[in-house]
Tab-separated table of C-alpha atoms in Angstrom:
chain	number	residue	atom	x	y	z
A	799	MET	CA	117.629	152.477	111.146
A	800	ARG	CA	118.035	150.378	114.373
A	801	VAL	CA	116.540	147.091	114.530
A	802	LEU	CA	116.063	144.263	117.118
A	803	TYR	CA	117.353	141.002	115.409
A	804	VAL	CA	115.317	137.936	117.613
A	805	SER	CA	116.343	134.629	116.209
A	806	TYR	CA	115.625	131.877	118.249
A	807	ASP	CA	118.655	129.076	116.460
A	808	GLY	CA	122.617	130.503	118.377
A	809	ALA	CA	125.156	132.998	116.107
A	810	LEU	CA	126.827	129.375	117.173
A	811	ASP	CA	125.361	126.587	115.376
A	812	PRO	CA	126.847	125.749	111.712
A	813	LEU	CA	122.728	127.597	110.902
A	814	GLY	CA	123.319	130.612	112.649
A	815	ARG	CA	127.051	131.133	110.563
A	816	SER	CA	125.283	130.159	107.538
A	817	GLN	CA	121.936	132.055	107.680
A	818	VAL	CA	122.249	135.140	110.542
A	819	VAL	CA	125.183	136.856	110.480
A	820	PRO	CA	126.250	136.733	106.898
A	821	TYR	CA	122.994	138.386	106.785
A	822	LEU	CA	123.159	141.086	109.255
A	823	GLU	CA	126.673	141.383	108.413
A	824	GLY	CA	125.415	142.455	105.009
A	825	LEU	CA	122.733	144.971	106.088
A	826	ALA	CA	125.520	146.392	108.288
A	827	ALA	CA	127.331	147.410	105.038
A	828	LEU	CA	123.908	148.644	103.731
A	829	GLY	CA	124.169	151.868	107.134
A	830	PHE	CA	122.029	149.186	109.641
A	831	ARG	CA	122.514	149.101	112.494
A	832	HIS	CA	121.071	145.258	115.201
A	833	ASP	CA	121.296	144.376	117.989
A	834	LEU	CA	120.721	140.504	117.952
A	835	VAL	CA	119.193	138.045	120.082
A	836	THR	CA	120.203	134.622	120.228
A	837	PHE	CA	119.323	131.871	121.873
A	838	GLU	CA	122.317	129.111	121.998
A	839	LYS	CA	123.513	125.667	122.826
A	840	PRO	CA	125.518	125.410	126.165
A	841	GLY	CA	127.532	123.067	124.231
A	842	ARG	CA	128.667	125.736	121.965
A	843	MET	CA	128.915	128.510	125.046
A	844	VAL	CA	131.708	126.284	126.357
A	845	GLY	CA	133.910	127.215	123.532
A	846	VAL	CA	135.175	130.135	124.669
A	847	GLU	CA	137.670	131.056	121.508
A	848	ASP	CA	134.795	130.108	119.639
A	849	ARG	CA	132.187	131.975	121.319
A	850	ALA	CA	135.347	135.662	121.671
A	851	ALA	CA	135.787	135.475	117.630
A	852	MET	CA	132.245	135.169	117.034
A	853	ARG	CA	132.129	139.002	119.996
A	854	SER	CA	134.492	139.365	117.691
A	855	ARG	CA	133.462	139.302	114.035
A	856	LEU	CA	130.000	141.414	114.550
A	857	GLU	CA	131.750	144.169	116.846
A	858	ARG	CA	133.389	144.072	113.637
A	859	SER	CA	130.620	145.544	112.055
A	860	GLY	CA	128.724	147.591	114.094
A	861	ILE	CA	126.214	144.560	115.492
A	862	THR	CA	125.589	144.006	119.403
A	863	TRP	CA	125.466	141.008	120.202
A	864	HIS	CA	122.803	138.838	123.093
A	865	PRO	CA	123.741	135.569	123.570
A	866	LEU	CA	120.877	134.007	125.687
A	867	PRO	CA	120.763	130.246	126.919
A	868	TYR	CA	118.387	128.220	124.702
A	869	THR	CA	116.873	124.510	126.968
A	870	LYS	CA	115.891	121.913	125.982
A	871	ARG	CA	114.327	120.049	128.428
A	872	PRO	CA	111.244	119.590	129.699
A	873	PRO	CA	109.539	119.906	126.617
A	874	VAL	CA	107.404	122.199	126.898
A	875	LEU	CA	107.974	124.355	130.011
A	876	SER	CA	111.350	124.368	128.181
A	877	THR	CA	110.468	126.385	125.524
A	878	ALA	CA	108.385	128.222	127.856
A	879	ARG	CA	111.138	129.572	130.293
A	880	ASP	CA	113.190	130.681	127.368
A	881	LEU	CA	110.562	133.020	125.838
A	882	PHE	CA	110.161	134.533	128.693
A	883	LEU	CA	114.033	135.680	129.434
A	884	GLY	CA	113.446	136.680	125.798
A	885	ILE	CA	110.978	138.650	127.018
A	886	ARG	CA	112.631	140.494	129.438
A	887	HIS	CA	116.189	140.774	128.505
A	888	SER	CA	114.565	143.042	124.234
A	889	ARG	CA	112.018	144.079	126.657
A	890	ASP	CA	115.004	146.395	128.452
A	891	LEU	CA	116.559	146.806	125.446
A	892	MET	CA	113.742	148.858	124.253
A	893	ARG	CA	113.925	150.215	126.989
A	894	ARG	CA	117.807	151.169	127.209
A	895	ASP	CA	117.266	152.294	122.808
A	896	SER	CA	115.019	153.062	120.710
A	897	PHE	CA	114.147	150.922	117.676
A	898	ASP	CA	112.378	151.242	114.470
A	899	LEU	CA	111.699	147.637	113.848
A	900	ILE	CA	111.698	144.899	114.730
A	901	HIS	CA	112.770	141.451	112.877
A	902	ALA	CA	111.817	137.979	113.825
A	903	ARG	CA	113.474	134.468	113.033
A	904	SER	CA	110.957	131.929	113.401
A	905	TYR	CA	107.679	131.344	115.233
A	906	PRO	CA	109.589	131.605	118.822
A	907	ALA	CA	111.275	134.661	118.085
A	908	ALA	CA	107.578	135.954	116.537
A	909	LEU	CA	106.024	135.137	120.002
A	910	ILE	CA	108.864	137.304	121.705
A	911	ALA	CA	108.833	140.420	119.098
A	912	ARG	CA	105.479	141.099	119.241
A	913	GLU	CA	105.040	140.777	122.784
A	914	VAL	CA	107.776	143.326	123.336
A	915	GLY	CA	107.028	145.385	120.053
A	916	ARG	CA	102.499	145.303	121.078
A	917	ALA	CA	104.772	147.558	124.774
A	918	ALA	CA	106.872	149.866	123.219
A	919	GLY	CA	104.980	150.470	120.118
A	920	VAL	CA	107.389	148.997	117.485
A	921	PRO	CA	106.413	147.308	114.587
A	922	TYR	CA	107.666	143.441	113.839
A	923	ILE	CA	108.393	141.887	110.748
A	924	PHE	CA	107.065	137.891	110.885
A	925	ASP	CA	110.169	135.734	108.788
A	926	ILE	CA	108.684	132.076	109.273
A	927	ARG	CA	110.740	130.149	107.825
A	928	GLY	CA	108.439	127.698	107.503
A	929	LEU	CA	105.384	126.316	108.903
A	930	TYR	CA	105.822	125.098	112.626
A	931	PRO	CA	103.119	123.334	113.494
A	932	GLU	CA	102.281	121.321	110.578
A	933	GLU	CA	105.670	120.732	110.584
A	934	ARG	CA	106.263	119.628	113.590
A	935	VAL	CA	102.763	116.747	113.654
A	936	ASP	CA	105.205	115.891	110.028
A	937	GLY	CA	108.071	115.754	111.968
A	938	GLY	CA	105.702	113.199	114.221
A	939	LEU	CA	106.239	115.550	117.448
A	940	TRP	CA	102.164	117.078	117.252
A	941	ARG	CA	98.822	114.847	116.762
A	942	ALA	CA	97.298	116.648	114.445
A	943	GLY	CA	94.000	118.231	116.004
A	944	GLY	CA	95.654	117.622	119.832
A	945	PRO	CA	96.203	120.078	121.905
A	946	LEU	CA	99.788	121.876	121.237
A	947	TYR	CA	98.368	121.779	117.841
A	948	ARG	CA	95.772	123.468	118.296
A	949	ILE	CA	97.124	126.355	121.216
A	950	ALA	CA	100.313	126.414	118.110
A	951	LYS	CA	97.129	127.626	115.450
A	952	ARG	CA	95.947	130.322	118.167
A	953	VAL	CA	98.420	131.373	118.481
A	954	GLU	CA	100.198	130.928	114.467
A	955	GLY	CA	96.862	134.322	114.062
A	956	ALA	CA	97.740	136.032	116.286
A	957	LEU	CA	101.101	135.967	115.150
A	958	TYR	CA	100.770	136.731	110.971
A	959	ARG	CA	97.736	138.724	112.240
A	960	ASP	CA	99.901	141.892	114.161
A	961	ALA	CA	102.569	141.580	112.182
A	962	ALA	CA	104.063	144.276	110.666
A	963	ALA	CA	105.365	142.406	106.864
A	964	VAL	CA	105.562	138.892	106.653
A	965	VAL	CA	108.870	136.729	105.117
A	966	THR	CA	108.572	133.613	104.164
A	967	LEU	CA	111.529	131.030	101.676
A	968	THR	CA	109.653	129.676	99.274
A	969	GLU	CA	106.791	131.286	96.103
A	970	ALA	CA	104.015	127.313	96.770
A	971	SER	CA	104.115	128.497	100.246
A	972	LEU	CA	102.287	131.540	99.420
A	973	PRO	CA	98.843	130.166	99.006
A	974	TRP	CA	99.319	129.092	102.838
A	975	ILE	CA	100.046	131.693	104.661
A	976	ARG	CA	97.372	134.359	102.366
A	977	GLY	CA	94.567	131.884	103.293
A	978	ILE	CA	95.926	132.686	107.280
A	979	LEU	CA	96.063	136.977	106.139
A	980	GLY	CA	92.683	135.964	105.121
A	981	ARG	CA	91.182	133.996	107.545
A	982	VAL	CA	92.421	136.075	111.009
A	983	GLY	CA	92.368	139.594	108.912
A	984	GLY	CA	95.657	139.902	108.753
A	985	LEU	CA	97.064	143.235	105.960
A	986	ALA	CA	100.068	142.358	106.396
A	987	PRO	CA	102.559	142.680	102.633
A	988	VAL	CA	103.647	138.625	101.997
A	989	ARG	CA	108.326	138.690	100.574
A	990	VAL	CA	109.174	135.979	99.435
A	991	ILE	CA	113.271	135.587	100.337
A	992	PRO	CA	115.480	131.939	99.739
A	993	THR	CA	117.727	131.122	101.869
A	994	CYS	CA	121.090	131.953	100.537
A	995	VAL	CA	124.647	131.973	100.009
A	996	ASP	CA	127.629	132.662	100.442
A	997	LEU	CA	129.214	132.864	96.564
A	998	ASP	CA	133.152	133.698	98.481
A	999	LEU	CA	133.249	130.931	100.160
A	1000	PHE	CA	130.615	128.235	97.527
A	1001	SER	CA	132.881	129.482	95.182
A	1002	PRO	CA	132.837	126.881	92.088
A	1003	THR	CA	134.834	123.761	92.425
A	1004	PRO	CA	137.099	121.331	90.172
A	1005	THR	CA	135.767	119.709	87.069
A	1006	PRO	CA	135.243	115.988	89.355
A	1007	GLU	CA	138.312	112.788	87.953
A	1008	GLY	CA	137.522	109.199	88.343
A	1009	PRO	CA	134.936	107.317	89.799
A	1010	PHE	CA	131.013	109.363	89.961
A	1011	ARG	CA	130.432	110.188	93.776
A	1012	LEU	CA	127.650	111.487	95.748
A	1013	ALA	CA	127.442	113.301	98.187
A	1014	TYR	CA	124.705	114.267	100.844
A	1015	PHE	CA	125.874	117.026	103.579
A	1016	GLY	CA	124.544	118.759	106.713
A	1017	SER	CA	122.170	118.083	109.481
A	1018	LEU	CA	120.311	113.836	109.309
A	1019	GLY	CA	117.716	113.337	111.932
A	1020	THR	CA	113.693	114.356	112.230
A	1021	TRP	CA	112.499	115.318	108.546
A	1022	TYR	CA	115.595	113.282	106.005
A	1023	LEU	CA	115.317	110.050	105.125
A	1024	LEU	CA	118.118	108.104	105.536
A	1025	ASP	CA	117.008	104.841	104.103
A	1026	GLU	CA	116.137	106.371	101.366
A	1027	MET	CA	118.701	108.267	100.094
A	1028	LEU	CA	120.864	104.814	100.677
A	1029	ARG	CA	119.108	103.087	97.648
A	1030	PHE	CA	119.202	106.018	95.576
A	1031	GLY	CA	122.270	106.449	96.313
A	1032	ALA	CA	122.909	102.664	95.148
A	1033	SER	CA	120.264	102.908	92.258
A	1034	VAL	CA	123.181	105.335	91.794
A	1035	LEU	CA	126.390	104.149	91.340
A	1036	ASP	CA	124.801	101.457	89.374
A	1037	ALA	CA	123.891	103.343	86.734
A	1038	ALA	CA	127.251	104.805	86.626
A	1039	GLY	CA	129.341	101.946	86.486
A	1040	GLY	CA	130.588	102.287	90.501
A	1041	GLY	CA	132.011	104.806	92.570
A	1042	ARG	CA	131.557	106.680	96.212
A	1043	LEU	CA	128.352	107.916	98.964
A	1044	ARG	CA	130.366	110.913	100.728
A	1045	PHE	CA	128.151	111.488	103.520
A	1046	VAL	CA	129.428	115.363	104.518
A	1047	VAL	CA	127.282	115.106	107.663
A	1048	ASN	CA	127.495	116.892	111.764
A	1049	SER	CA	126.537	112.789	113.034
A	1050	ASP	CA	127.055	109.551	114.396
A	1051	PRO	CA	128.969	108.285	111.581
A	1052	GLU	CA	128.174	104.588	112.240
A	1053	LEU	CA	124.796	104.795	112.312
A	1054	ILE	CA	124.732	105.724	108.938
A	1055	LEU	CA	127.161	102.640	107.618
A	1056	THR	CA	125.034	101.153	109.397
A	1057	ARG	CA	122.151	101.054	107.533
A	1058	ALA	CA	124.003	101.277	104.481
A	1059	SER	CA	125.625	97.840	105.549
A	1060	ALA	CA	121.491	96.459	106.442
A	1061	LEU	CA	120.445	98.274	103.036
A	1062	GLY	CA	123.452	95.231	101.216
A	1063	ILE	CA	125.462	98.468	100.392
A	1064	PRO	CA	129.123	98.275	100.717
A	1065	ILE	CA	131.163	99.104	102.866
A	1066	GLU	CA	134.033	100.434	100.931
A	1067	GLN	CA	131.549	102.159	98.490
A	1068	VAL	CA	130.730	105.001	102.034
A	1069	GLU	CA	132.705	107.532	103.173
A	1070	VAL	CA	131.245	109.638	106.425
A	1071	ALA	CA	133.582	112.748	107.162
A	1072	SER	CA	131.771	115.799	109.718
A	1073	VAL	CA	134.164	119.720	108.923
A	1074	ARG	CA	132.565	122.908	110.220
A	1075	HIS	CA	130.706	124.753	107.800
A	1076	GLU	CA	133.657	126.895	105.913
A	1077	GLU	CA	135.417	122.989	105.119
A	1078	VAL	CA	131.601	122.494	103.057
A	1079	PRO	CA	133.417	123.063	99.806
A	1080	ALA	CA	136.454	121.676	100.458
A	1081	ALA	CA	135.431	118.109	101.525
A	1082	LEU	CA	132.652	117.998	98.925
A	1083	ALA	CA	136.104	118.615	96.154
A	1084	GLY	CA	135.434	115.318	93.343
A	1085	VAL	CA	131.387	115.863	94.321
A	1086	HIS	CA	129.478	114.512	90.808
A	1087	ALA	CA	126.835	115.270	92.792
A	1088	THR	CA	124.943	116.273	95.663
A	1089	PHE	CA	120.944	114.765	96.461
A	1090	PHE	CA	119.202	115.370	99.550
A	1091	PHE	CA	115.812	113.476	100.294
A	1092	ILE	CA	112.871	115.432	102.414
A	1093	ARG	CA	110.009	114.134	104.219
A	1094	ARG	CA	107.108	115.467	102.691
A	1095	GLY	CA	104.087	116.365	104.418
A	1096	ALA	CA	101.649	119.762	104.609
A	1097	SER	CA	104.669	121.553	106.009
A	1098	ALA	CA	107.146	120.461	102.664
A	1099	VAL	CA	105.468	123.681	101.087
A	1100	GLY	CA	107.842	125.876	103.335
A	1101	PHE	CA	111.171	123.870	103.434
A	1102	HIS	CA	113.944	125.163	100.776
A	1103	GLN	CA	117.024	123.559	101.125
A	1104	THR	CA	120.166	125.249	102.256
A	1105	LYS	CA	122.129	122.774	100.507
A	1106	LEU	CA	120.822	122.974	97.659
A	1107	GLY	CA	121.938	126.864	96.790
A	1108	GLU	CA	125.052	125.895	98.785
A	1109	SER	CA	125.262	122.746	95.835
A	1110	LEU	CA	125.066	124.962	93.321
A	1111	ALA	CA	127.230	126.888	93.902
A	1112	LEU	CA	130.098	125.099	93.859
A	1113	GLY	CA	128.834	124.292	90.749
A	1114	ILE	CA	127.425	120.368	91.795
A	1115	PRO	CA	123.671	119.139	90.374
A	1116	VAL	CA	121.439	118.454	92.886
A	1117	ALA	CA	118.332	115.262	92.609
A	1118	SER	CA	115.493	115.664	95.372
A	1119	ILE	CA	112.247	114.309	95.619
A	1120	ARG	CA	108.763	115.392	94.389
A	1121	GLY	CA	106.807	118.793	96.700
A	1122	VAL	CA	108.869	119.542	98.949
A	1123	GLY	CA	109.114	123.614	98.158
A	1124	ASP	CA	109.879	125.698	95.064
A	1125	THR	CA	113.061	122.461	94.129
A	1126	ALA	CA	111.087	120.961	91.137
A	1127	ALA	CA	110.704	123.840	89.824
A	1128	ILE	CA	113.996	125.152	90.380
A	1129	LEU	CA	115.651	122.398	90.170
A	1130	GLU	CA	113.645	120.990	86.403
A	1131	GLY	CA	113.862	125.166	85.631
A	1132	GLU	CA	116.771	125.508	85.379
A	1133	ARG	CA	117.639	122.880	84.563
A	1134	VAL	CA	120.357	121.909	86.875
A	1135	GLY	CA	118.590	118.631	89.111
A	1136	VAL	CA	117.039	116.096	88.233
A	1137	VAL	CA	113.723	114.995	90.409
A	1138	VAL	CA	113.286	112.498	92.162
A	1139	GLU	CA	109.226	110.906	91.576
A	1140	GLU	CA	108.571	107.609	93.712
A	1141	TYR	CA	110.834	105.729	96.857
A	1142	GLU	CA	110.252	102.975	93.946
A	1143	PRO	CA	112.677	101.505	92.991
A	1144	GLY	CA	111.783	102.189	88.812
A	1145	ALA	CA	111.477	105.719	89.487
A	1146	MET	CA	114.867	106.000	91.677
A	1147	ALA	CA	116.998	104.174	89.199
A	1148	GLU	CA	114.923	106.254	86.478
A	1149	ALA	CA	116.282	109.375	87.919
A	1150	ALA	CA	119.749	107.924	88.748
A	1151	ARG	CA	120.522	107.727	84.635
A	1152	ALA	CA	118.528	110.539	84.408
A	1153	LEU	CA	121.399	112.032	87.325
A	1154	VAL	CA	124.619	110.877	85.825
A	1155	ALA	CA	124.023	111.636	82.745
A	1156	LEU	CA	123.382	115.155	83.446
A	1157	ALA	CA	126.258	116.225	86.020
A	1158	ARG	CA	128.452	114.637	82.642
A	1159	GLU	CA	126.644	116.928	80.432
A	1160	ALA	CA	129.171	119.486	79.190
A	1161	GLY	CA	128.825	122.507	81.134
A	1162	VAL	CA	126.391	121.931	83.773
A	1163	ARG	CA	128.758	123.050	86.525
A	1164	GLU	CA	128.739	126.480	84.019
A	1165	ARG	CA	124.415	126.565	84.532
A	1166	CYS	CA	124.400	125.124	89.030
A	1167	ARG	CA	127.240	128.292	89.579
A	1168	GLY	CA	124.866	131.126	87.087
A	1169	VAL	CA	121.580	129.861	88.627
A	1170	ALA	CA	122.787	130.161	92.815
A	1171	GLU	CA	124.783	134.219	91.526
A	1172	ALA	CA	120.875	134.738	90.392
A	1173	ARG	CA	118.917	133.157	93.063
A	1174	TYR	CA	121.523	132.746	96.466
A	1175	ALA	CA	123.352	135.915	95.977
A	1176	LEU	CA	123.728	136.906	99.842
A	1177	THR	CA	124.052	140.217	98.371
A	1178	GLU	CA	120.285	140.769	97.085
A	1179	GLY	CA	118.646	138.358	100.086
A	1180	ALA	CA	120.032	141.410	101.988
A	1181	ARG	CA	119.383	144.307	99.153
A	1182	ARG	CA	115.812	142.750	99.783
A	1183	TYR	CA	115.934	142.299	103.174
A	1184	ALA	CA	117.282	146.775	103.647
A	1185	GLU	CA	114.033	147.519	101.139
A	1186	LEU	CA	111.932	145.875	103.222
A	1187	TYR	CA	112.856	147.180	107.097
A	1188	ARG	CA	112.965	150.679	105.076
A	1189	GLU	CA	109.660	149.076	103.662
A	1190	VAL	CA	107.677	148.050	107.614
A	1191	ALA	CA	110.259	151.095	109.247
A	1192	GLY	CA	108.157	153.526	106.550
């Protein structure tokens, strides 16, 4: 089966490396052929060796890569330019080759897939990756009810209505998605396929010794609440009788150290590192628990953080806030983490004590790994996409 895969994330981005490319390699092993259209950040494309290594990696799985330039400014107009370029290039591919379906990863990619697919009579899978219009509002980028939001909601309705199938990351988002499909008359089946993990790369780390270490890893920015995480981290170290906070991020370390100092956290208790995705497991060696606090809003039901599965795969329990996707249900239901109810001192202190106790509990690391193997295995994710491909292509 021949599939055109369109991703607005770049293959050279950390997210592309951890989510897009491994899935396509897994699907290639099941007999699917992909042409991959991505939008690459200029700063990542200048690395000739890195670019050549990615192309070689994809070619080994029979994946043909079509990297297009991503533009960021000016807002809106730059996205329109990217979409125009993506539609034009994808149309050229459709004219040259025969595709059975289009897999669109995210809303911008679905705009391309809908336009190209309708012209060629090829169905598309709308892999939403989150509730985009609500994310823009919750992130403070758009005004609720403003012109950009209203336009996006109209476009969203068309994308759902015309999709051959919809993929979402969380069970919690299903009522929202089915509500949209009902309003626009969409008949697409909906599948839940969470972000999966390379269980060979993220293999269990040894049981940590020494002072308690609590870690955050990933990006910082619009969604993750640094001050609240630092306050919770301080509560955890108090409950543990000392220790270290470790931040493994692709961000300015001075920001973390400055905010820690402003909150009265001794700088010697804070460690900051920046590593490649492949080096994250080594950077988390010696960590007792991880945590992430995300901004809550209407869009939060659609969030599933890759770092949740990666932490569990390493055998490390997790702390997070209630109200974000399926996270609380997994942490509490499987006893692999702690849910913080509110960002107030009493609730944080209670959750901090519970997290320290859980991290020191016998067998918790084996339990975490077992949950990752059952829920987030990359081979299982690829199998579920393969089933959907066959269903959509008939």
